Coordinates of C-alpha atoms (C1' of nucleotides) in Angstrom, one line a residue:
Chain A
M1 CA 0.5 -22.7 -0.5
A2 CA 2.9 -20.9 1.7
I3 CA 3.3 -17.1 1.9
Q4 CA 6.1 -15.7 -0.2
V5 CA 7.8 -12.5 0.9
Y6 CA 10.3 -10.4 -0.9
N7 CA 13.3 -10.2 1.3
T8 CA 15.6 -7.2 0.8
L9 CA 18.4 -9.3 2.3
T10 CA 18.4 -11.9 -0.4
R11 CA 16.7 -9.7 -3.0
K12 CA 14.2 -12.4 -3.9
K13 CA 10.9 -13.8 -2.8
E14 CA 11.2 -16.5 -0.2
E15 CA 8.8 -18.8 1.5
Y16 CA 7.9 -17.5 4.9
K17 CA 9.0 -20.0 7.6
P18 CA 8.5 -18.8 11.1
I19 CA 11.6 -19.0 13.4
N20 CA 9.3 -19.8 16.3
P21 CA 6.0 -21.6 15.4
H22 CA 4.2 -20.0 18.3
M23 CA 5.2 -16.4 17.7
T24 CA 5.8 -14.3 14.6
G25 CA 8.0 -11.4 15.6
F26 CA 7.4 -8.3 13.5
Y27 CA 9.1 -5.0 14.1
V28 CA 8.3 -1.8 12.1
C29 CA 10.3 1.4 12.3
G30 CA 8.0 4.0 13.8
P31 CA 8.2 7.8 13.8
T32 CA 10.8 10.1 15.1
V33 CA 8.4 12.4 17.0
Y34 CA 9.5 15.9 16.2
D35 CA 6.5 16.8 13.9
Y36 CA 3.2 15.6 12.5
F37 CA 3.9 12.7 10.2
H38 CA 3.3 13.3 6.5
I39 CA 1.2 11.2 4.2
G40 CA 4.3 9.5 2.8
N41 CA 5.3 8.4 6.4
A42 CA 1.8 7.0 6.6
R43 CA 2.5 4.4 4.0
P44 CA 4.6 1.9 6.1
F45 CA 2.2 2.3 9.0
I46 CA -0.7 1.3 6.7
V47 CA 0.9 -1.3 4.5
F48 CA 2.8 -3.2 7.2
D49 CA -0.3 -3.1 9.4
V50 CA -2.1 -4.9 6.5
V51 CA 0.8 -7.4 6.2
R52 CA 0.5 -8.1 9.9
R53 CA -3.3 -8.4 9.7
Y54 CA -2.9 -10.8 6.8
L55 CA -0.4 -12.9 8.7
I56 CA -2.9 -13.1 11.6
Y57 CA -5.7 -13.9 9.2
R58 CA -3.5 -16.8 7.9
G59 CA -3.2 -18.1 11.5
Y60 CA 0.1 -16.7 12.7
N61 CA 0.4 -15.4 16.2
V62 CA 2.0 -12.1 15.4
R63 CA 3.7 -9.9 18.0
Y64 CA 3.9 -6.5 16.3
V65 CA 6.2 -3.9 17.8
M66 CA 6.8 -0.3 16.8
N67 CA 9.4 2.1 18.2
L68 CA 8.8 5.7 19.0
T69 CA 12.1 7.5 18.7
D70 CA 11.9 10.3 21.2
V71 CA 15.6 11.2 21.5
D72 CA 17.2 12.6 18.4
D73 CA 18.9 15.6 16.9
K74 CA 15.7 16.7 15.2
I75 CA 13.7 16.7 18.4
I76 CA 16.4 18.6 20.2
N77 CA 16.6 21.2 17.4
R78 CA 12.8 21.6 17.4
A79 CA 12.8 22.0 21.1
N80 CA 15.4 24.7 21.0
E81 CA 13.6 26.5 18.2
R82 CA 10.5 26.6 20.3
G83 CA 12.2 27.2 23.6
V84 CA 10.6 24.1 25.2
S85 CA 12.0 20.8 26.4
S86 CA 12.6 17.8 24.2
A87 CA 10.1 15.9 26.3
E88 CA 7.4 18.4 25.5
I89 CA 8.1 18.1 21.8
S90 CA 8.1 14.3 21.8
Q91 CA 5.0 14.1 24.0
K92 CA 3.0 16.4 21.8
Y93 CA 3.9 14.5 18.6
I94 CA 3.5 11.1 20.2
A95 CA -0.1 12.0 21.0
A96 CA -0.6 13.4 17.5
F97 CA 0.9 10.2 16.1
F98 CA -1.7 8.0 17.9
E99 CA -4.5 10.3 16.8
D100 CA -3.5 10.1 13.2
I101 CA -2.9 6.4 12.9
Q102 CA -6.1 5.7 14.7
K103 CA -8.0 7.9 12.1
L104 CA -6.1 6.1 9.3
G105 CA -7.6 2.8 10.6
V106 CA -4.2 1.4 11.6
R107 CA -4.6 -1.1 14.3
P108 CA -2.5 -0.5 17.4
A109 CA 0.8 -2.4 17.7
D110 CA 1.1 -4.9 20.5
A111 CA 3.8 -2.6 21.9
Y112 CA 5.0 0.9 21.2
T113 CA 8.5 1.2 22.6
K114 CA 10.0 4.6 23.5
A115 CA 13.7 5.0 23.1
T116 CA 13.9 7.0 26.4
D117 CA 12.4 4.1 28.3
H118 CA 15.2 1.8 27.1
I119 CA 18.4 3.7 27.7
T120 CA 19.8 1.0 30.0
D121 CA 19.1 -1.7 27.4
M122 CA 21.0 0.4 24.9
I123 CA 23.9 0.9 27.2
T124 CA 24.0 -2.9 27.9
L125 CA 24.1 -3.5 24.2
I126 CA 27.0 -1.1 23.7
E127 CA 28.9 -2.8 26.5
R128 CA 28.4 -6.1 24.7
L129 CA 29.8 -4.6 21.5
V130 CA 32.8 -3.1 23.3
E131 CA 33.5 -6.5 24.8
N132 CA 33.3 -8.1 21.4
D133 CA 35.7 -5.5 20.0
M134 CA 32.9 -4.2 17.8
A135 CA 32.9 -0.8 19.4
Y136 CA 35.3 1.7 20.9
E137 CA 35.2 4.8 23.0
S138 CA 36.8 8.0 21.9
G139 CA 36.4 11.3 23.6
G140 CA 33.2 10.4 25.4
D141 CA 31.6 9.0 22.2
V142 CA 31.3 5.4 21.4
F143 CA 31.6 4.2 17.8
F144 CA 30.8 1.0 16.1
N145 CA 33.9 -0.5 14.5
V146 CA 32.6 -1.4 11.1
R147 CA 35.9 -3.0 9.9
N148 CA 35.5 -5.6 12.6
F149 CA 32.1 -6.7 11.5
E150 CA 32.6 -8.9 8.5
D151 CA 29.0 -8.9 7.3
Y152 CA 28.7 -5.2 7.1
A153 CA 26.7 -4.0 4.1
K154 CA 25.1 -7.4 3.4
L155 CA 21.7 -5.8 3.4
S156 CA 22.4 -2.8 1.2
G157 CA 24.9 -4.6 -1.0
K158 CA 27.2 -1.6 -0.8
K159 CA 31.0 -2.0 -1.3
L160 CA 32.7 -0.3 1.6
D161 CA 35.5 1.1 -0.5
E162 CA 33.0 2.8 -2.7
L163 CA 30.9 4.5 -0.1
Q164 CA 31.2 8.2 -0.7
V165 CA 31.7 8.9 2.9
G166 CA 31.2 12.4 4.0
S167 CA 29.3 13.4 0.9
R168 CA 26.5 14.7 3.1
I169 CA 27.8 14.7 6.6
A170 CA 31.3 15.8 7.7
V171 CA 33.4 13.0 8.9
D172 CA 34.2 12.9 12.6
E173 CA 38.0 12.8 12.9
R174 CA 37.8 10.7 16.1
K175 CA 36.6 7.7 14.1
K176 CA 39.0 4.9 13.4
S177 CA 37.4 4.5 10.0
P178 CA 35.2 7.1 8.3
I179 CA 32.4 4.5 7.9
D180 CA 32.2 3.9 11.7
F181 CA 29.0 5.2 13.1
V182 CA 28.2 6.6 16.5
L183 CA 26.5 4.4 19.2
W184 CA 26.7 6.9 22.1
K185 CA 27.1 10.6 21.9
A186 CA 28.7 12.6 24.7
A187 CA 26.4 15.2 26.2
K188 CA 26.5 18.7 24.9
P189 CA 25.2 21.7 26.8
G190 CA 21.4 22.1 26.6
E191 CA 20.8 18.5 25.4
P192 CA 19.1 15.7 27.3
F193 CA 21.5 13.2 28.7
W194 CA 21.8 10.0 30.6
E195 CA 24.6 8.5 32.7
S196 CA 26.7 5.8 31.1
P197 CA 30.1 4.1 31.6
W198 CA 31.4 6.6 29.1
G199 CA 30.1 9.6 30.8
N200 CA 26.9 11.6 30.3
G201 CA 25.4 11.3 26.9
R202 CA 22.7 10.0 24.7
P203 CA 22.3 7.1 22.3
G204 CA 22.9 7.2 18.6
W205 CA 20.2 6.9 16.1
H206 CA 20.1 3.2 15.2
L207 CA 20.7 1.8 18.6
E208 CA 17.2 1.9 20.0
C209 CA 15.8 -0.2 17.2
S210 CA 18.4 -3.0 17.9
A211 CA 17.9 -2.8 21.7
M212 CA 14.2 -2.7 21.7
S213 CA 13.4 -5.1 18.9
M214 CA 15.6 -7.8 20.5
K215 CA 14.2 -7.1 23.9
Y216 CA 10.6 -7.7 22.9
L217 CA 11.0 -10.1 20.0
G218 CA 14.2 -12.0 20.9
E219 CA 17.7 -11.9 19.4
S220 CA 16.5 -13.5 16.2
F221 CA 13.1 -12.7 14.9
D222 CA 11.1 -12.9 11.7
F223 CA 10.2 -9.5 10.2
H224 CA 11.6 -6.1 10.3
A225 CA 10.1 -3.5 8.1
G226 CA 10.4 0.2 7.2
G227 CA 10.9 2.6 4.3
L228 CA 13.2 2.0 1.5
D229 CA 15.5 4.7 2.6
L230 CA 16.2 3.0 5.9
I231 CA 18.0 0.1 4.2
F232 CA 21.2 2.1 4.4
P233 CA 22.4 3.1 6.8
H234 CA 19.7 2.6 9.4
H235 CA 18.9 -1.1 9.0
E236 CA 22.5 -1.9 7.9
N237 CA 23.7 -0.5 11.2
E238 CA 21.0 -2.3 13.2
I239 CA 22.2 -5.6 11.8
A240 CA 25.8 -4.7 12.6
Q241 CA 24.9 -3.7 16.2
S242 CA 22.7 -6.6 16.9
E243 CA 24.7 -9.4 15.3
G244 CA 27.9 -7.8 16.4
A245 CA 26.6 -8.2 20.0
T246 CA 24.8 -11.5 19.8
G247 CA 26.7 -13.4 17.1
K248 CA 23.2 -14.6 15.9
P249 CA 21.3 -13.7 12.8
F250 CA 19.2 -10.7 13.7
V251 CA 16.2 -10.6 11.3
R252 CA 15.1 -13.3 8.8
Y253 CA 13.0 -11.2 6.5
W254 CA 13.6 -7.5 5.7
L255 CA 10.6 -5.7 4.2
H256 CA 10.8 -2.3 2.6
N257 CA 8.1 -0.1 1.3
G258 CA 8.5 2.2 -1.7
F259 CA 8.1 5.9 -1.5
L260 CA 5.3 8.3 -2.0
D261 CA 6.3 10.9 -4.5
I262 CA 4.9 14.2 -5.4
K263 CA 5.2 14.9 -9.1
G264 CA 8.1 12.4 -9.3
D265 CA 10.0 13.7 -6.3
K266 CA 10.2 12.1 -2.9
M267 CA 8.0 13.5 -0.3
S268 CA 10.3 14.9 2.3
K269 CA 10.1 17.1 5.3
S270 CA 13.5 18.5 4.7
T271 CA 12.5 20.0 1.3
G272 CA 9.1 21.1 2.6
N273 CA 7.7 18.9 -0.2
F274 CA 4.9 17.2 1.9
F275 CA 1.4 17.1 3.2
T276 CA 0.7 16.0 6.7
A277 CA -1.5 12.9 7.1
R278 CA -3.8 15.0 9.2
D279 CA -4.3 17.5 6.4
I280 CA -5.1 14.7 4.0
L281 CA -7.5 13.2 6.4
E282 CA -9.4 16.5 6.5
K283 CA -10.0 16.1 2.8
Y284 CA -10.4 12.4 2.2
P285 CA -12.0 9.5 4.1
A286 CA -9.4 7.2 5.7
T287 CA -10.8 4.2 3.8
A288 CA -10.1 6.0 0.5
I289 CA -6.6 6.9 1.6
R290 CA -6.0 3.2 2.5
L291 CA -7.4 2.2 -0.9
F292 CA -5.1 4.7 -2.6
F293 CA -2.1 3.0 -1.0
L294 CA -3.3 -0.6 -1.2
Q295 CA -4.2 -0.4 -4.9
K296 CA -0.5 -0.3 -5.6
H297 CA 2.0 -2.8 -4.5
Y298 CA 3.8 -1.8 -1.3
R299 CA 7.2 -1.9 -2.8
S300 CA 6.4 0.3 -5.8
P301 CA 6.7 4.1 -5.7
I302 CA 3.4 6.0 -5.7
D303 CA 2.9 9.4 -7.2
F304 CA 0.7 11.4 -4.9
S305 CA -2.0 13.5 -6.7
D306 CA -5.4 14.7 -6.0
E307 CA -6.6 13.2 -9.2
V308 CA -5.7 9.7 -8.2
L309 CA -6.8 10.1 -4.6
Q310 CA -10.1 11.4 -6.0
S311 CA -10.5 8.2 -8.1
A312 CA -9.9 6.2 -4.9
V313 CA -12.7 8.2 -3.2
T314 CA -15.0 7.2 -6.0
S315 CA -14.1 3.5 -5.9
N316 CA -14.3 3.7 -2.1
E317 CA -17.9 4.9 -2.4
R318 CA -18.7 2.1 -4.7
L319 CA -17.4 -0.4 -2.0
R320 CA -19.3 1.4 0.7
L321 CA -22.6 1.5 -1.1
S322 CA -22.4 -2.0 -2.5
Y323 CA -21.6 -3.3 1.0
Q324 CA -24.7 -1.7 2.4
K325 CA -26.7 -3.1 -0.4
I326 CA -25.4 -6.5 0.3
V327 CA -26.1 -6.3 4.0
E328 CA -29.6 -5.1 3.3
A329 CA -30.2 -7.8 0.7
A330 CA -29.1 -10.6 3.0
G331 CA -31.3 -9.2 5.8
D332 CA -31.7 -11.3 8.9
V333 CA -31.0 -14.7 7.3
E334 CA -31.4 -17.8 9.4
A335 CA -28.4 -19.9 9.6
I336 CA -29.3 -22.7 7.4
S337 CA -26.7 -24.8 5.8
I338 CA -26.3 -24.5 2.1
S339 CA -26.8 -27.8 0.4
E340 CA -25.4 -27.6 -3.1
S341 CA -27.9 -30.1 -4.6
D342 CA -30.8 -27.8 -3.8
L343 CA -29.3 -24.7 -5.5
T344 CA -30.5 -23.4 -8.8
E345 CA -28.0 -23.1 -11.7
E346 CA -27.5 -19.5 -11.0
E347 CA -27.0 -20.0 -7.3
K348 CA -24.5 -22.7 -8.0
R349 CA -22.6 -20.4 -10.3
F350 CA -22.6 -17.7 -7.5
Y351 CA -21.5 -20.2 -4.9
S352 CA -18.5 -21.4 -7.0
M353 CA -17.6 -17.8 -7.8
L354 CA -17.4 -17.1 -4.1
D355 CA -14.9 -19.9 -3.7
G356 CA -13.0 -18.9 -6.8
V357 CA -12.6 -15.4 -5.6
H358 CA -11.6 -16.6 -2.2
S359 CA -8.7 -18.7 -3.4
E360 CA -7.6 -15.9 -5.8
I361 CA -7.5 -13.4 -3.0
L362 CA -5.4 -15.7 -0.8
T363 CA -3.1 -16.6 -3.7
A364 CA -2.6 -12.9 -4.4
M365 CA -1.8 -12.0 -0.8
D366 CA 0.4 -15.0 -0.4
D367 CA 2.5 -13.7 -3.2
D368 CA 4.3 -11.0 -1.4
F369 CA 1.1 -9.3 -0.2
N370 CA -0.2 -8.4 -3.6
S371 CA -3.0 -6.2 -2.4
P372 CA -3.8 -4.5 -5.7
L373 CA -4.4 -7.9 -7.3
A374 CA -6.4 -9.0 -4.2
L375 CA -8.5 -5.9 -4.2
G376 CA -9.2 -6.4 -7.9
K377 CA -10.7 -9.7 -7.0
M378 CA -12.7 -8.1 -4.3
F379 CA -14.2 -5.7 -6.9
D380 CA -15.1 -8.8 -9.0
L381 CA -16.8 -10.2 -5.9
F382 CA -18.8 -7.0 -5.4
R383 CA -19.9 -6.8 -9.0
E384 CA -20.9 -10.5 -9.1
T385 CA -22.8 -10.1 -5.8
N386 CA -24.6 -6.9 -7.0
R387 CA -25.6 -8.7 -10.2
F388 CA -26.9 -11.7 -8.2
I389 CA -29.0 -9.4 -6.0
D390 CA -30.2 -7.4 -9.0
N391 CA -31.5 -10.6 -10.6
G392 CA -33.8 -11.1 -7.6
L393 CA -33.4 -13.3 -4.6
Q394 CA -36.1 -15.8 -4.9
T395 CA -35.2 -18.4 -2.3
A396 CA -33.9 -18.5 1.3
Q397 CA -30.8 -20.2 -0.1
S398 CA -30.2 -17.1 -2.3
R399 CA -30.2 -14.8 0.7
Q400 CA -28.1 -17.2 2.6
L401 CA -25.6 -17.0 -0.3
V402 CA -25.6 -13.3 -0.2
D403 CA -25.0 -13.4 3.5
L404 CA -22.0 -15.7 2.8
A405 CA -20.7 -13.1 0.4
R406 CA -21.1 -10.6 3.2
Q407 CA -19.1 -12.7 5.6
R408 CA -16.3 -13.2 3.1
I409 CA -16.2 -9.4 2.5
D410 CA -16.0 -8.8 6.2
E411 CA -13.1 -11.3 6.4
Y412 CA -11.2 -9.6 3.6
D413 CA -11.9 -6.2 4.9
S414 CA -10.6 -7.2 8.3
V415 CA -7.3 -7.3 6.5
F416 CA -7.6 -4.3 4.2
G417 CA -9.9 -1.9 6.0
V418 CA -11.1 -0.2 2.9
I419 CA -14.9 -0.3 3.5
D420 CA -16.3 2.8 5.1
R421 CA -18.7 1.7 7.8
S422 CA -18.8 5.0 9.6
K423 CA -21.7 6.1 7.4
A424 CA -23.4 2.7 7.4
Q425 CA -26.1 3.9 9.9
V426 CA -28.5 6.5 8.7
G427 CA -28.5 9.3 11.3
Q428 CA -30.3 8.6 14.6
D429 CA -30.8 12.0 15.8
K430 CA -33.0 15.0 15.0
I431 CA -31.5 15.2 11.5
N432 CA -33.1 11.8 10.8
E433 CA -36.6 13.1 11.6
V434 CA -36.1 16.3 9.6
V435 CA -34.8 14.4 6.6
S436 CA -37.5 11.8 6.8
T437 CA -40.1 14.5 6.7
M438 CA -38.5 16.1 3.7
V439 CA -38.4 12.8 1.9
E440 CA -42.1 12.2 2.7
L441 CA -43.0 15.7 1.4
R442 CA -41.1 15.0 -1.7
N443 CA -43.0 11.7 -2.1
A444 CA -46.2 13.5 -1.8
F445 CA -45.2 16.0 -4.5
R446 CA -44.1 13.1 -6.7
K447 CA -47.4 11.4 -6.3
E448 CA -49.0 14.5 -7.6
R449 CA -46.4 14.5 -10.4
N450 CA -45.3 17.9 -9.2
F451 CA -41.7 17.1 -10.1
A452 CA -40.5 20.7 -10.0
V453 CA -41.1 20.9 -6.3
A454 CA -39.9 17.3 -5.7
D455 CA -36.7 18.0 -7.5
K456 CA -36.2 21.2 -5.5
I457 CA -36.4 19.2 -2.3
R458 CA -33.9 16.7 -3.6
D459 CA -31.5 19.4 -4.7
A460 CA -31.7 21.1 -1.3
L461 CA -30.9 17.9 0.4
A462 CA -28.1 17.3 -2.0
D463 CA -26.6 20.6 -1.1
A464 CA -26.5 19.3 2.5
G465 CA -24.7 16.2 1.4
L466 CA -27.6 13.9 1.4
V467 CA -28.5 11.7 -1.5
I468 CA -32.1 10.6 -2.3
E469 CA -32.6 7.4 -4.2
D470 CA -35.9 6.1 -5.5
T471 CA -35.8 2.4 -5.3
P472 CA -38.4 -0.3 -6.0
Q473 CA -38.8 -0.4 -2.2
G474 CA -39.5 3.3 -2.0
A475 CA -37.4 6.4 -1.5
K476 CA -34.3 6.1 0.6
W477 CA -31.7 8.6 1.7
R478 CA -28.1 8.3 2.6
W479 CA -25.0 10.4 3.2
G480 CA -23.1 11.2 0.0
A481 CA -19.4 10.9 -0.4
Chain B
rG1 C1' 31.1 6.9 -9.8
rG2 C1' 28.8 2.4 -6.8
rC3 C1' 24.2 0.0 -5.6
rG4 C1' 18.9 -0.6 -6.5
rG5 C1' 14.2 0.3 -8.8
rC6 C1' 10.8 1.9 -12.7
rG7 C1' 8.6 2.8 -18.0
rU8 C1' 1.6 -1.7 -19.6
rA9 C1' -5.1 2.0 -22.3
rG10 C1' -7.0 9.2 -21.2
rC11 C1' -5.4 8.4 -15.7
rC12 C1' -4.2 4.7 -11.7
rA13 C1' -2.6 -0.3 -11.8
rA14 C1' -2.0 -6.2 -11.7
rG15 C1' 0.4 -9.6 -14.7
rU16 C1' 4.2 -12.7 -17.0
rG17 C1' 7.9 -17.5 -21.5
rG18 C1' 2.4 -19.9 -24.9
rU19 C1' -5.1 -19.6 -22.9
rU20 C1' -9.5 -13.5 -24.1
rA21 C1' -3.0 -8.5 -21.1
rA22 C1' -7.0 -8.5 -14.2
rG23 C1' -9.2 -4.6 -11.5
rG24 C1' -10.4 0.7 -10.4
rC25 C1' -11.3 5.8 -12.1
rG26 C1' -12.8 8.5 -16.5
rA27 C1' -15.5 8.5 -21.2
rA28 C1' -19.5 6.7 -24.7
rG29 C1' -24.0 3.8 -25.3
rG30 C1' -27.9 0.8 -23.0
rU31 C1' -31.4 -1.5 -18.9
rC32 C1' -34.0 0.7 -14.7
rU33 C1' -36.3 5.8 -13.3
rG34 C1' -41.1 11.2 -14.2
rC35 C1' -35.9 12.8 -14.3
rA36 C1' -32.1 11.3 -11.3
rA37 C1' -29.1 8.3 -8.0
rA38 C1' -27.3 3.4 -7.1
rA39 C1' -26.6 -1.2 -9.5
rC40 C1' -26.1 -4.0 -13.8
rC41 C1' -24.9 -4.8 -19.3
rU42 C1' -21.9 -3.3 -23.7
rU43 C1' -17.7 -0.5 -25.7
rU44 C1' -12.8 1.8 -24.5
rA45 C1' -4.5 -1.7 -25.2
rU46 C1' -4.0 -6.4 -32.2
rU47 C1' -0.5 -4.2 -27.8
rC48 C1' 3.1 -3.8 -23.0
rA49 C1' 9.4 3.1 -23.7
rU50 C1' 12.8 2.2 -28.2
rC51 C1' 16.0 -1.0 -31.0
rG52 C1' 18.3 -5.6 -31.5
rG53 C1' 19.1 -10.9 -29.7
rU54 C1' 17.7 -15.9 -27.6
rU55 C1' 13.4 -19.2 -28.5
rC56 C1' 8.8 -23.2 -32.0
rA57 C1' 6.8 -19.0 -29.0
rA58 C1' 8.5 -12.7 -25.3
rC59 C1' 5.0 -7.7 -22.7
rU60 C1' 7.5 -11.5 -19.8
rC61 C1' 14.6 -13.9 -20.7
rC62 C1' 19.4 -11.3 -22.5
rG63 C1' 21.9 -6.9 -24.5
rA64 C1' 21.9 -1.8 -25.9
rU65 C1' 19.6 3.0 -26.1
rC66 C1' 16.3 6.8 -24.2
rG67 C1' 13.5 8.7 -20.1
rC68 C1' 12.2 8.8 -14.7
rC69 C1' 13.2 7.8 -9.6
rG70 C1' 15.7 6.2 -4.9
rC71 C1' 20.0 5.1 -1.5
rC72 C1' 25.4 6.1 -0.8
rU73 C1' 25.9 7.7 7.6
rC74 C1' 20.7 10.1 11.6
rC75 C1' 15.0 10.7 5.6
rA76 C1' 9.3 6.2 5.9

RNA sequence: GGCGGCGUAGCCAAGUGGUUAAGGCGAAGGUCUGCAAAACCUUUAUUCAUCGGUUCAACUCCGAUCGCCGCCUCCA
């Protein structure tokens, strides 16, 4: 079964066929670094990283590139507000960006490309467009000549005559057509600028993505992803700039994630209706935040609420504790091969459940990365494995099977990253000794059936975030949620 | 106005022309426990916004209605 992806360009699911069998090119629109990114911005970073991980899991050699847009009106405005340089602003928020995605468990891209490092590539691209009569200079600015690019609006499906041009932004009178967009902006006082054939200036918004994606992934590549709102104009204009210059199809599959809403409204910096990712990370574990996102399909809108996030925290705890239980139950198993004929009936059932879940998870993810369905199957796998363990592991084969389940879970979680392993180890420092002593004391009181004191110890530890569990193997402690 | 999306249990959420409408959270009961915790078991949608239509058969396709949301030139 091949992977099916929903392609915004064709508005249907298509089978994924690599352009180049040796390299899957994947470009994701990254941040404009003028502020901390908010939890809605985090969605594409997380979900497309998962898409990329899944492609890798399925054997594709993915080259994953993300831009850092560090020249832009918003950065300049922010710099002016604070009386610092644009570079200071962008450096600060690039550093913050890396901190935040790292905490969110997003794997690093193969390349992060900064717009300011690629000015000459952008100028070259504009020159090609001018040569092709796809762009024209006017008063130090260079505009894309939309009327000369036949395929314009093929991604967004808009009709040029019906675009309500100027509804939000005043139309520049130097444009040949109001729908033309700027490729190069002449320098204004107090703004960063670079030299160009059209005088000093700076690149327009969409240009860096065209220039950098083609530079690192080739003039035609497989995937380009970003938020729904980027379809128009950003990605539309990228197509125009790229194909207008090369005459080749730019991107095969366009992927767009749905929005994160707050009480039904889009989370947006311009309205002040947002929470930064770093604030949310203060309150919730990253694996719970990931689960929150991945339990909904990436193209659907999500309503952000503490209630739903809290339920993700609870399910995340369930995964975390069950995983630990599975690891402990498997113990240090010897690598013996499982021969099906030696298995008990129950073991056979478990073994075939493992294979059933495996194919269900692959089928789910193959179908346009249906992570909610796949995670549902993973919860099934946990429940079945817990039950299998609870029924008692009599044979070496049984423990071997549990270990196989553990391996499978590790595989799946290499894609999803929803199991919190940060608390897997009980503390190794002084706290460990203190807590162990407390637990021993409590055991002593329990033996004397002095439950009042024993419970008081347990309550005190609970206040410190520690959970005591009395198991058949004795009392254990762990960190709570 | 143009284009696009959505409406499934208390909440979140998969699904889709015909098997019991996944899974998670919550709630209730049970096993285990001194009590808990964790885990497991059972229960929790005769029904998929509403109304029509197509069909042997629709939650799934078509139409209408209501409600919600996004984009329409620098927002993920």
